[in-house]
Amino acid sequence: MIKTNLTRFTTHRILRYGNVDLCPLDGDIPVLQFLNTRRNRGTGAAKNYLNTYDEFITWCYEIRLIDQNTYNKLCTERYRYVNEAASNVNKVINAREMLYELIYCIMNDEPVHPATLDEFNWINNKANGHLCFAITAYGLQEVWFNIDEEMAFPLWRMIKCAEELFTSGDMKLIKKCQCGSLFLDRTKNKNRRYCNPSTCGSPSRAKAYYQRKRRGTLI
Ligand SMILES: [Zn+2]
């Protein structure tokens, strides 16, 4: 139903406003990328990377959750409706933590609190209120309608991506990297260890290599 173009690792973000501590895009699929926008959950070093509506839609655009046209429209909206933009950020953060709770419980075979499911269903119903089936150039398809100027649209798309994950059978492929990020291990042998081999994997492999080398010279 809803696909993004991101299928491989993304290592670099576009530098904006001189901010060098940009949120990594790792996670393979939008939902896990979304959960990874909060690092070090449950520790004193916890960090949220989505603090403003601008940061959220910029990130959505970079992971291809929204297209350029939608991004441009939402950029205009956020200046026109400052308070609504701020309240949308709170909704985004609450929804992200709700999805984390839901996925964490399913991954660890723990019971899901009914309030968490209620919250998911509530946003999912909101999103469904803007989806319908229509005849398109590609045949009968589910399409969005009345989404212009809807600041919650990127969040609705994310919720539909979550629905897709829950019903895809991919839940069992979710793994946690040493850095705390979640990723989807689609390798044939299920032996992937890092969220991004070119960032997390390389330092670990380099360290292991030098340790082996050091042991080799000591013996
Ligand atoms: Zn990692």
CSV table of C-alpha atoms and ligand atoms in Angstrom, one decimal:
chain,number,residue,atom,x,y,z
A,1,MET,CA,0.0,0.0,0.0
A,2,ILE,CA,2.5,2.6,1.2
A,3,LYS,CA,6.1,2.3,0.2
A,4,THR,CA,9.1,4.6,0.6
A,5,ASN,CA,12.1,4.7,-1.6
A,6,LEU,CA,14.4,4.0,1.2
A,7,THR,CA,15.6,0.5,1.0
A,8,ARG,CA,19.3,0.8,1.8
A,9,PHE,CA,21.4,2.5,4.4
A,10,THR,CA,21.5,6.2,4.5
A,11,THR,CA,24.7,7.6,6.0
A,12,HIS,CA,24.5,11.3,5.4
A,13,ARG,CA,22.0,14.0,6.2
A,14,ILE,CA,21.7,17.4,4.6
A,15,LEU,CA,23.4,19.9,6.9
A,16,ARG,CA,21.0,22.7,7.8
A,17,TYR,CA,21.4,25.7,10.0
A,18,GLY,CA,24.9,24.6,11.0
A,19,ASN,CA,23.5,21.9,13.2
A,20,VAL,CA,26.0,19.1,13.3
A,21,ASP,CA,24.2,16.8,15.7
A,22,LEU,CA,21.7,15.5,13.2
A,23,CYS,CA,19.5,12.6,13.9
A,24,PRO,CA,20.7,9.5,12.0
A,25,LEU,CA,18.3,8.1,9.5
A,26,ASP,CA,19.2,4.4,10.2
A,27,GLY,CA,16.4,1.9,10.9
A,28,ASP,CA,15.7,0.6,7.3
A,29,ILE,CA,11.9,1.3,7.5
A,30,PRO,CA,10.1,4.5,8.4
A,31,VAL,CA,8.7,3.1,11.7
A,32,LEU,CA,12.0,2.0,13.1
A,33,GLN,CA,13.7,5.2,11.8
A,34,PHE,CA,11.0,7.1,13.7
A,35,LEU,CA,11.6,5.1,16.9
A,36,ASN,CA,15.4,5.8,16.5
A,37,THR,CA,14.8,9.6,16.7
A,38,ARG,CA,14.9,9.1,20.4
A,39,ARG,CA,18.3,7.8,21.6
A,40,ASN,CA,19.2,6.2,24.9
A,41,ARG,CA,15.6,5.7,26.1
A,42,GLY,CA,15.4,5.1,29.8
A,43,THR,CA,18.8,6.6,30.6
A,44,GLY,CA,20.0,10.0,31.9
A,45,ALA,CA,21.5,10.5,28.4
A,46,ALA,CA,18.2,10.2,26.6
A,47,LYS,CA,17.9,12.6,23.6
A,48,ASN,CA,15.0,13.5,21.4
A,49,TYR,CA,15.9,14.7,17.9
A,50,LEU,CA,12.4,15.9,16.9
A,51,ASN,CA,11.9,19.0,18.9
A,52,THR,CA,10.1,21.3,16.4
A,53,TYR,CA,7.6,20.8,13.6
A,54,ASP,CA,10.3,22.0,11.2
A,55,GLU,CA,12.7,19.3,12.4
A,56,PHE,CA,9.9,16.7,12.0
A,57,ILE,CA,8.9,17.6,8.5
A,58,THR,CA,12.5,18.0,7.4
A,59,TRP,CA,13.2,14.5,8.7
A,60,CYS,CA,10.1,13.2,7.0
A,61,TYR,CA,11.2,14.6,3.7
A,62,GLU,CA,14.7,13.1,4.1
A,63,ILE,CA,13.4,9.6,4.7
A,64,ARG,CA,11.0,10.1,1.7
A,65,LEU,CA,7.9,9.8,3.9
A,66,ILE,CA,6.6,13.0,2.2
A,67,ASP,CA,7.4,14.4,-1.2
A,68,GLN,CA,8.8,17.8,-2.1
A,69,ASN,CA,5.4,19.2,-2.8
A,70,THR,CA,4.0,18.2,0.5
A,71,TYR,CA,7.1,19.4,2.3
A,72,ASN,CA,6.8,22.8,0.7
A,73,LYS,CA,3.1,23.2,1.6
A,74,LEU,CA,3.7,22.1,5.2
A,75,CYS,CA,6.6,24.6,5.5
A,76,THR,CA,4.2,27.4,4.6
A,77,GLU,CA,1.6,26.0,7.0
A,78,ARG,CA,3.9,26.0,10.0
A,79,TYR,CA,4.5,29.8,9.6
A,80,ARG,CA,0.7,30.4,9.3
A,81,TYR,CA,-0.3,28.2,12.3
A,82,VAL,CA,2.5,28.4,14.8
A,83,ASN,CA,0.4,27.0,17.7
A,84,GLU,CA,-1.0,24.1,15.6
A,85,ALA,CA,2.6,23.3,14.6
A,86,ALA,CA,3.7,23.1,18.2
A,87,SER,CA,0.7,20.9,19.2
A,88,ASN,CA,1.5,18.6,16.3
A,89,VAL,CA,5.1,18.1,17.6
A,90,ASN,CA,3.6,16.9,20.9
A,91,LYS,CA,1.3,14.5,19.0
A,92,VAL,CA,4.3,13.2,17.0
A,93,ILE,CA,6.3,12.6,20.1
A,94,ASN,CA,3.4,10.9,22.0
A,95,ALA,CA,2.7,8.7,18.9
A,96,ARG,CA,6.4,7.7,18.7
A,97,GLU,CA,6.6,6.6,22.3
A,98,MET,CA,3.2,4.8,21.9
A,99,LEU,CA,4.7,2.9,18.9
A,100,TYR,CA,7.8,2.2,20.8
A,101,GLU,CA,5.8,0.7,23.7
A,102,LEU,CA,3.7,-1.3,21.3
A,103,ILE,CA,6.7,-2.7,19.4
A,104,TYR,CA,8.7,-3.3,22.5
A,105,CYS,CA,5.9,-5.3,24.1
A,106,ILE,CA,5.4,-7.4,21.0
A,107,MET,CA,9.1,-8.0,20.5
A,108,ASN,CA,9.5,-9.1,24.2
A,109,ASP,CA,6.2,-11.1,24.4
A,110,GLU,CA,4.9,-8.8,27.0
A,111,PRO,CA,1.2,-7.8,27.4
A,112,VAL,CA,0.2,-4.5,25.6
A,113,HIS,CA,-1.6,-2.0,27.8
A,114,PRO,CA,-5.1,-1.4,26.4
A,115,ALA,CA,-4.5,2.4,26.6
A,116,THR,CA,-1.6,2.0,24.2
A,117,LEU,CA,-3.8,0.1,21.7
A,118,ASP,CA,-6.6,2.6,22.1
A,119,GLU,CA,-4.1,5.4,21.2
A,120,PHE,CA,-2.9,3.5,18.1
A,121,ASN,CA,-6.5,2.8,17.0
A,122,TRP,CA,-7.4,6.5,17.5
A,123,ILE,CA,-4.7,7.8,15.3
A,124,ASN,CA,-5.2,5.0,12.8
A,125,ASN,CA,-8.9,5.9,12.5
A,126,LYS,CA,-8.0,9.6,11.9
A,127,ALA,CA,-5.6,8.5,9.1
A,128,ASN,CA,-8.3,6.1,7.7
A,129,GLY,CA,-10.7,9.1,7.5
A,130,HIS,CA,-8.4,10.5,4.7
A,131,LEU,CA,-8.0,7.2,2.8
A,132,CYS,CA,-10.3,5.8,0.1
A,133,PHE,CA,-10.1,3.5,-2.8
A,134,ALA,CA,-10.1,5.1,-6.3
A,135,ILE,CA,-9.5,4.1,-9.9
A,136,THR,CA,-6.0,5.5,-10.7
A,137,ALA,CA,-3.7,5.2,-13.7
A,138,TYR,CA,-2.4,2.0,-11.9
A,139,GLY,CA,-5.8,0.5,-11.4
A,140,LEU,CA,-7.8,0.3,-8.1
A,141,GLN,CA,-5.7,1.8,-5.4
A,142,GLU,CA,-6.0,3.2,-1.9
A,143,VAL,CA,-5.3,6.9,-2.0
A,144,TRP,CA,-5.2,9.9,0.3
A,145,PHE,CA,-7.8,12.7,0.1
A,146,ASN,CA,-8.3,16.1,1.8
A,147,ILE,CA,-4.8,16.2,3.1
A,148,ASP,CA,-3.8,19.6,1.8
A,149,GLU,CA,-2.8,21.8,4.7
A,150,GLU,CA,-3.2,18.9,7.2
A,151,MET,CA,-0.2,19.3,9.4
A,152,ALA,CA,-0.8,15.8,10.9
A,153,PHE,CA,-0.5,14.2,7.5
A,154,PRO,CA,3.1,13.0,7.9
A,155,LEU,CA,2.2,11.4,11.2
A,156,TRP,CA,-0.8,9.6,9.6
A,157,ARG,CA,1.5,8.2,6.9
A,158,MET,CA,3.8,7.0,9.6
A,159,ILE,CA,0.9,5.2,11.4
A,160,LYS,CA,-0.1,3.5,8.1
A,161,CYS,CA,3.5,2.4,7.8
A,162,ALA,CA,3.2,0.9,11.3
A,163,GLU,CA,0.1,-0.9,10.3
A,164,GLU,CA,1.9,-2.3,7.3
A,165,LEU,CA,4.8,-3.5,9.6
A,166,PHE,CA,2.3,-5.1,12.1
A,167,THR,CA,0.6,-7.1,9.3
A,168,SER,CA,3.7,-7.9,7.2
A,169,GLY,CA,5.3,-10.6,9.4
A,170,ASP,CA,8.5,-8.5,9.6
A,171,MET,CA,8.1,-7.8,13.3
A,172,LYS,CA,10.2,-10.9,14.1
A,173,LEU,CA,13.0,-9.4,12.0
A,174,ILE,CA,13.5,-6.4,14.3
A,175,LYS,CA,16.8,-6.3,16.1
A,176,LYS,CA,18.6,-3.9,18.4
A,177,CYS,CA,22.0,-2.6,17.5
A,178,GLN,CA,24.7,-2.0,20.1
A,179,CYS,CA,24.1,1.7,19.8
A,180,GLY,CA,20.4,1.2,20.8
A,181,SER,CA,18.9,1.8,17.4
A,182,LEU,CA,16.4,-0.7,16.0
A,183,PHE,CA,16.8,-2.2,12.5
A,184,LEU,CA,15.2,-4.8,10.3
A,185,ASP,CA,17.5,-7.8,9.6
A,186,ARG,CA,16.4,-9.1,6.2
A,187,THR,CA,19.7,-10.9,5.6
A,188,LYS,CA,19.3,-14.6,4.5
A,189,ASN,CA,21.2,-15.9,7.5
A,190,LYS,CA,19.8,-13.4,10.0
A,191,ASN,CA,23.3,-12.5,11.1
A,192,ARG,CA,23.2,-8.7,10.7
A,193,ARG,CA,24.5,-7.0,13.8
A,194,TYR,CA,24.6,-3.3,13.2
A,195,CYS,CA,22.0,-0.6,12.3
A,196,ASN,CA,24.4,0.7,9.8
A,197,PRO,CA,27.6,-1.2,9.0
A,198,SER,CA,29.3,1.9,7.7
A,199,THR,CA,29.0,3.8,11.0
A,200,CYS,CA,28.3,1.5,13.9
A,201,GLY,CA,29.8,-1.6,12.3
A,202,SER,CA,33.1,-0.1,11.1
A,203,PRO,CA,34.4,1.2,14.5
A,204,SER,CA,33.5,-2.1,16.1
A,205,ARG,CA,35.1,-4.2,13.4
A,206,ALA,CA,38.2,-1.9,13.4
A,207,LYS,CA,38.5,-2.3,17.2
A,208,ALA,CA,38.1,-6.1,17.0
A,209,TYR,CA,40.7,-6.2,14.2
A,210,TYR,CA,43.3,-4.3,16.2
A,211,GLN,CA,42.6,-6.3,19.3
A,212,ARG,CA,43.1,-9.5,17.3
A,213,LYS,CA,46.3,-8.0,15.8
A,214,ARG,CA,47.5,-6.9,19.2
A,215,ARG,CA,46.9,-10.3,20.7
A,216,GLY,CA,48.7,-11.8,17.7
A,217,THR,CA,51.8,-9.7,18.3
A,218,LEU,CA,51.7,-10.4,22.1
A,219,ILE,CA,51.7,-14.2,21.7
B,1,ZN,ZN,24.0,1.1,15.6
